[in-house]
PDB file of C-alpha atoms and ligand atoms in Angstrom:
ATOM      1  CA  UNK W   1       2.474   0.246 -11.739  1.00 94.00           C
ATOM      2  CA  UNK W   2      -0.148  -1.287  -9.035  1.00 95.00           C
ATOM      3  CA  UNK W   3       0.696  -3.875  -7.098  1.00 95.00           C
ATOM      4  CA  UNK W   4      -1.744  -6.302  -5.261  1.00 94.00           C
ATOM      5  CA  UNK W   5      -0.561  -7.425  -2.161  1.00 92.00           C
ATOM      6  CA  UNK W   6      -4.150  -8.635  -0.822  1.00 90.00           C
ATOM      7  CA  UNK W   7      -7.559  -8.214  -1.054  1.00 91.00           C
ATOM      8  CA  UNK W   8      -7.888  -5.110   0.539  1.00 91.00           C
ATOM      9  CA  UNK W   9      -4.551  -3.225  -0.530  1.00 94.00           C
ATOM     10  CA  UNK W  10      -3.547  -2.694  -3.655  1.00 96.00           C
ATOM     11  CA  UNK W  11      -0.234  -0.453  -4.189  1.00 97.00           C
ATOM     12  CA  UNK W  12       0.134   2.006  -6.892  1.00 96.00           C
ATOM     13  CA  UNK W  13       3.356   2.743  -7.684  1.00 96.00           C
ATOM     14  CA  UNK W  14       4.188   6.429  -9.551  1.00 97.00           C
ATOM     15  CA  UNK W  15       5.940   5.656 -12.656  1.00 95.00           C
ATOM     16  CA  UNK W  16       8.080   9.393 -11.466  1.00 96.00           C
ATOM     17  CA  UNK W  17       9.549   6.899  -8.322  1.00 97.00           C
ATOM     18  CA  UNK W  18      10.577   4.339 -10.259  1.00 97.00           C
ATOM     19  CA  UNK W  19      12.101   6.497 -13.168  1.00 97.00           C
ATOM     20  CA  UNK W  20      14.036   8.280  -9.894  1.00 97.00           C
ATOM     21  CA  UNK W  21      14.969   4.873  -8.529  1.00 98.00           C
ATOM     22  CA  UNK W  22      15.972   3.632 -11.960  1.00 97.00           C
ATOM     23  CA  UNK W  23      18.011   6.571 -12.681  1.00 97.00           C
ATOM     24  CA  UNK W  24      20.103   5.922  -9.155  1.00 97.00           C
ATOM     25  CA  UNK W  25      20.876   2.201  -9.826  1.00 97.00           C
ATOM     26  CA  UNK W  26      24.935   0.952  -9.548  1.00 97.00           C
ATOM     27  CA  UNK W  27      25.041   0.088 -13.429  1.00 95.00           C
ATOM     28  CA  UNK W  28      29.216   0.510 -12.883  1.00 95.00           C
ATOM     29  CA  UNK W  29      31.144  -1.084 -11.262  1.00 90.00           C
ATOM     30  CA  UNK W  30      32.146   2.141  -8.931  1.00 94.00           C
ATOM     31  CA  UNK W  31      28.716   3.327  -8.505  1.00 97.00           C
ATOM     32  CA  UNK W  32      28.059   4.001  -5.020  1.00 97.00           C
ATOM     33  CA  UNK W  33      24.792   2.736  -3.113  1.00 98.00           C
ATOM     34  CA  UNK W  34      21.914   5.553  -3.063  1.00 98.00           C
ATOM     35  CA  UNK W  35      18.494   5.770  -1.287  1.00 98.00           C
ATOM     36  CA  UNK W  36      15.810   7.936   0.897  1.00 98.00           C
ATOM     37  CA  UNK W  37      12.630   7.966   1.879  1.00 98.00           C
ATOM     38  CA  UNK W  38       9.193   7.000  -0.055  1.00 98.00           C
ATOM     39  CA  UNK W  39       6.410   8.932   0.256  1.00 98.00           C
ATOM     40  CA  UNK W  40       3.111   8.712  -0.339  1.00 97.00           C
ATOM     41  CA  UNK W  41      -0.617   8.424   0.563  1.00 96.00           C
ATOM     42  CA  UNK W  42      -3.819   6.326   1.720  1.00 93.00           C
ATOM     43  CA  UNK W  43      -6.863   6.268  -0.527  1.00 88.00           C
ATOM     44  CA  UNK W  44      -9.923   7.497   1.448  1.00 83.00           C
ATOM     45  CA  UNK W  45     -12.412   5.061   0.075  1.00 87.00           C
ATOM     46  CA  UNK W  46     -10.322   1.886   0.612  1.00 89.00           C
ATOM     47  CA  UNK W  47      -7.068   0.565   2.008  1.00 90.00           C
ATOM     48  CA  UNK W  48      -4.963   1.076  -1.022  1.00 95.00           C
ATOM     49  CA  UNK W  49      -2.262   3.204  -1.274  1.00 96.00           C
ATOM     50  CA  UNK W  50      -0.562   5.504  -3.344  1.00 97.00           C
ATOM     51  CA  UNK W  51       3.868   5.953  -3.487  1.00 97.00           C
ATOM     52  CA  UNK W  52       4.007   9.050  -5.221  1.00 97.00           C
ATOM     53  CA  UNK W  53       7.584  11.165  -3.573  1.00 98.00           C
ATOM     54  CA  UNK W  54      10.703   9.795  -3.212  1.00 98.00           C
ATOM     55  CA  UNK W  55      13.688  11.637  -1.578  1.00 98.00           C
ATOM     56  CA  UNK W  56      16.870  11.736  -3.465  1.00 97.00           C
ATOM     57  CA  UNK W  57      20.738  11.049  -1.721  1.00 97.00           C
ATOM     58  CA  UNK W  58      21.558  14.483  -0.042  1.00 98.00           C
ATOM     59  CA  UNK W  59      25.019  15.728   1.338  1.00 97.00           C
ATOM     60  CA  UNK W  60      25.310  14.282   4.351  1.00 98.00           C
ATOM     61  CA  UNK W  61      24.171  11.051   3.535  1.00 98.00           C
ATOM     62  CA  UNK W  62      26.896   8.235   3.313  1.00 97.00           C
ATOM     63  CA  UNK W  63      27.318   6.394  -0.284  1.00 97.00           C
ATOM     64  CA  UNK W  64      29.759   3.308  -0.256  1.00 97.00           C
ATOM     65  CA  UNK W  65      29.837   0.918  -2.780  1.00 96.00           C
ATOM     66  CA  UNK W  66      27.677  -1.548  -0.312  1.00 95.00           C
ATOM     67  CA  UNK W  67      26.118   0.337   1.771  1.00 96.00           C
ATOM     68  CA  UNK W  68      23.719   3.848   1.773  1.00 97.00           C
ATOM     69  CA  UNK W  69      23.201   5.352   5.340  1.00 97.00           C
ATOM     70  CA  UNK W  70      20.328   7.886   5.855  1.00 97.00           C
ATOM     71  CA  UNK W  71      21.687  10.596   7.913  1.00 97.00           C
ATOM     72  CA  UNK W  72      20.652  13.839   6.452  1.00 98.00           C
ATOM     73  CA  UNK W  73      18.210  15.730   8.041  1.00 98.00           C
ATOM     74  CA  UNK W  74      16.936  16.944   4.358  1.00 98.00           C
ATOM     75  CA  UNK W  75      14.298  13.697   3.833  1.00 98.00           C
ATOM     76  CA  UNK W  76      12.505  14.378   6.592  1.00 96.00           C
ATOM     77  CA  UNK W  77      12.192  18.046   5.863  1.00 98.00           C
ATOM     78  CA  UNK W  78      11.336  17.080   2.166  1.00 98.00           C
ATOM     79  CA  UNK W  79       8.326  15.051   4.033  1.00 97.00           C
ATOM     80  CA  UNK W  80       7.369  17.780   6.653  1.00 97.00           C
ATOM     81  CA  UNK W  81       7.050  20.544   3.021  1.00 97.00           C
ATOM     82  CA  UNK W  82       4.629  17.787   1.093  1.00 97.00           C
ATOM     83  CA  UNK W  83       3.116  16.968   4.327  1.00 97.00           C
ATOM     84  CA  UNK W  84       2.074  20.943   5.023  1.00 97.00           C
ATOM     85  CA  UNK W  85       1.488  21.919   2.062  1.00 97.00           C
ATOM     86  CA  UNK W  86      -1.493  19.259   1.558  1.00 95.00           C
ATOM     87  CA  UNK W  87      -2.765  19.435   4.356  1.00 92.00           C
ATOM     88  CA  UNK W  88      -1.236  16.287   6.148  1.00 93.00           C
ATOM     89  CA  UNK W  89      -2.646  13.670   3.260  1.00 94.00           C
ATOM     90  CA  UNK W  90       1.156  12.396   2.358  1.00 96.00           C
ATOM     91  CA  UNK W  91       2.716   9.841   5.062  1.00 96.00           C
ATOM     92  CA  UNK W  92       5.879   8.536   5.414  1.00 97.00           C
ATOM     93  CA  UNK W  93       6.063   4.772   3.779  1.00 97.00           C
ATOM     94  CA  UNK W  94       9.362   3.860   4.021  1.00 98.00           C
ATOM     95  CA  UNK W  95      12.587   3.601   2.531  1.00 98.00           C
ATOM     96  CA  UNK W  96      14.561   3.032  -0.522  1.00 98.00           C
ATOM     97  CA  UNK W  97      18.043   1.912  -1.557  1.00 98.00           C
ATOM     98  CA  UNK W  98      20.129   0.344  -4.679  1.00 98.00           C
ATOM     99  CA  UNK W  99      21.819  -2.705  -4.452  1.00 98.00           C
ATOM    100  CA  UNK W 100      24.746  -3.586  -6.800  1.00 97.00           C
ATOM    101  CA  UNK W 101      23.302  -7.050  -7.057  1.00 97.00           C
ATOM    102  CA  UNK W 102      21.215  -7.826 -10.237  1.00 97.00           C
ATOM    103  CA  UNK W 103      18.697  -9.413  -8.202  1.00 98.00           C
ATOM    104  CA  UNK W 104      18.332  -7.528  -4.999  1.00 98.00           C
ATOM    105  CA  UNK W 105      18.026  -9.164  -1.314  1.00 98.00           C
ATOM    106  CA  UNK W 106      17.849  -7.408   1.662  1.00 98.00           C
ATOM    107  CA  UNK W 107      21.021  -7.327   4.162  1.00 97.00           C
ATOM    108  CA  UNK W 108      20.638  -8.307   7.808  1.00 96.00           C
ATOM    109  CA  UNK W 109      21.889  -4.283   8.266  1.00 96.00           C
ATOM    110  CA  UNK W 110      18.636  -3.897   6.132  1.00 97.00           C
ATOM    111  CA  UNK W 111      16.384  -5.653   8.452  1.00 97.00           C
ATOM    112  CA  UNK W 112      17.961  -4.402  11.390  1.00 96.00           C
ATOM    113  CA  UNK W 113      17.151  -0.462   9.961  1.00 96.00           C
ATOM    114  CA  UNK W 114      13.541  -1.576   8.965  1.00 97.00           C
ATOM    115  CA  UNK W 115      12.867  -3.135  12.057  1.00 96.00           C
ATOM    116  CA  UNK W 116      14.223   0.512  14.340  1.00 95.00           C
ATOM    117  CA  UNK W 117      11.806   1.843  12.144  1.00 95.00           C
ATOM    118  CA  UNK W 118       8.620  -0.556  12.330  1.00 95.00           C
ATOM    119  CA  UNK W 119       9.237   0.758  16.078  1.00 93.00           C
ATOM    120  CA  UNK W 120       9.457   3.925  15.458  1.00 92.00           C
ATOM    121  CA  UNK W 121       6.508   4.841  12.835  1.00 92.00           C
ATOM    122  CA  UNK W 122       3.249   4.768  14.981  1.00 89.00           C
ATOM    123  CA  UNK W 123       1.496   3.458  11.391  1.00 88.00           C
ATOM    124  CA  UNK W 124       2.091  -0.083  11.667  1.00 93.00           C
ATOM    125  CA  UNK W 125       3.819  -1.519   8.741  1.00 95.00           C
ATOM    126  CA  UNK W 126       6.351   0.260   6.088  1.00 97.00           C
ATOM    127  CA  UNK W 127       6.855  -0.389   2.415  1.00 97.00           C
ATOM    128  CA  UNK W 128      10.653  -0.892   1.524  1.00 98.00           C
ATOM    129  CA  UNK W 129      12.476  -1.130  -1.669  1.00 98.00           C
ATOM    130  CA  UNK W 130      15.677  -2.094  -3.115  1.00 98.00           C
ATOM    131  CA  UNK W 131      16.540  -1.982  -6.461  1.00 98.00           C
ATOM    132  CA  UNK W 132      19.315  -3.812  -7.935  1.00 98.00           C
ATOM    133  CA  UNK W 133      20.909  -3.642 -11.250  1.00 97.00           C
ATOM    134  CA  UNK W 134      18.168  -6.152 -13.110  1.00 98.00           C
ATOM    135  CA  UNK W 135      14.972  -5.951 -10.660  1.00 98.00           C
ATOM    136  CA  UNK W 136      13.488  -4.053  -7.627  1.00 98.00           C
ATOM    137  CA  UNK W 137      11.353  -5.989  -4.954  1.00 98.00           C
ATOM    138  CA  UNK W 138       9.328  -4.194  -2.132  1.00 98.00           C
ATOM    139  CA  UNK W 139       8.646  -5.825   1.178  1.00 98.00           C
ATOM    140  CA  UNK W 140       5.943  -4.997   3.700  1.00 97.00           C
ATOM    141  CA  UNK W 141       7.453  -4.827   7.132  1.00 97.00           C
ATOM    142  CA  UNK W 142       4.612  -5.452   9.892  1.00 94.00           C
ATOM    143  CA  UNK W 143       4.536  -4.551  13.454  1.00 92.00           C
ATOM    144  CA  UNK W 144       4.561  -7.935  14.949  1.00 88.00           C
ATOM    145  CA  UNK W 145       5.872  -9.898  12.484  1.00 90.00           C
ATOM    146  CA  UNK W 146       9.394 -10.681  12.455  1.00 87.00           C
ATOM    147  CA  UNK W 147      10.491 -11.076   9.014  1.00 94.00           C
ATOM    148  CA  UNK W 148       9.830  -8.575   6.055  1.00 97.00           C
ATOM    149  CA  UNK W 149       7.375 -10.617   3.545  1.00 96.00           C
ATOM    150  CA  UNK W 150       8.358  -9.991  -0.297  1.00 97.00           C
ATOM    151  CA  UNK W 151       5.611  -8.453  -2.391  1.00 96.00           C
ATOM    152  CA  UNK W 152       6.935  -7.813  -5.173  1.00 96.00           C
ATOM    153  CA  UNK W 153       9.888  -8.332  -7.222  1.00 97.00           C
ATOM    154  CA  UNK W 154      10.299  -6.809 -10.659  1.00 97.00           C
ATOM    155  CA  UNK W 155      12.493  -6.887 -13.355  1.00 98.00           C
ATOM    156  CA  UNK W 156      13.134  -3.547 -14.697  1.00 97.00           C
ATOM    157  CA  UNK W 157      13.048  -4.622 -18.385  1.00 95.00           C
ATOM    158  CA  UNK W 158       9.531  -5.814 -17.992  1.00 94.00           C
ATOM    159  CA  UNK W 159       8.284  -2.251 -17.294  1.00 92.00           C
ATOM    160  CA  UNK W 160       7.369   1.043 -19.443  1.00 83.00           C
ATOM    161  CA  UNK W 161       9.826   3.649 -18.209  1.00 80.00           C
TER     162      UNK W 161
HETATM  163 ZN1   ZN Q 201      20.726  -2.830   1.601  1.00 50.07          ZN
END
């Protein structure tokens, strides 16, 4: 799927994430919240860029029903492999998560996570998604700006998985 968030950046999205993330969503009503990190890389000739790795929920991780908390150390070694092994071209671009919501909105726990990390990632600006039960929206988080700005939003029915 390829997004186009402006005139200079256009987003292409690997149908492999979103099969992952669509796998992961709470369709019951016990199904905890899951997430990790997106991965992916900038197109030499242009500003676009490509999401192509996701990192799945790992052990130490914590699942609730309403919330997912990042905490093992597993993404970012799942980065540093891709990262090596191709010769630095994947980046980190930000972070994923489920929502059991059929139309998903971030949580001010959300945008107080995505803005530790707008500080933290020298880059400049993040891609996040959430994906409820019905759609997923991504939102670009700028250093600078102080609100996330919607790019996207997606109903899952509406794409070929
Ligand atoms: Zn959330």
């Amino acid at each position: 799927m390829i997004v186009t968030e402006s005139k200079n950046r256009k987003i292409k999205i690997c149908d492999q994430i979103l099969e992952e993330i669509y796998s992961q969503i709470q369709k019951n009503d016990y199904d905890p919240e899951k997430g990790g990190i997106i991965v992916g890389r900038e197109n030499l000739n242009n500003e676009n860029i490509i999401l192509e790795y996701i990192s799945k929920p790992l052990k130490n991780d914590i699942c609730t029903r309403t919330r997912y908390t990042r905490k093992d150390e597993g993404h970012l070694k799942y980065f540093e492999k891709l990262y090596n092994e191709n010769n630095g071209v994947y980046a980190y671009w930000g972070e994923w998560h489920t929502h059991p919501e059929d139309i998903p909105h971030y949580s001010i726990i959300d945008l107080k996570n995505w803005k530790r990390i707008g500080k933290e990632d020298p880059k400049g600006v993040q891609y996040h998604i959430i994906a409820g039960r019905k759609a997923f929206s991504i939102w670009r988080m700028q250093k600078g700006k102080l609100c996330p700005k919607k790019i996207c939003e997606v109903k899952w029915n509406e794409i070929n998985l």
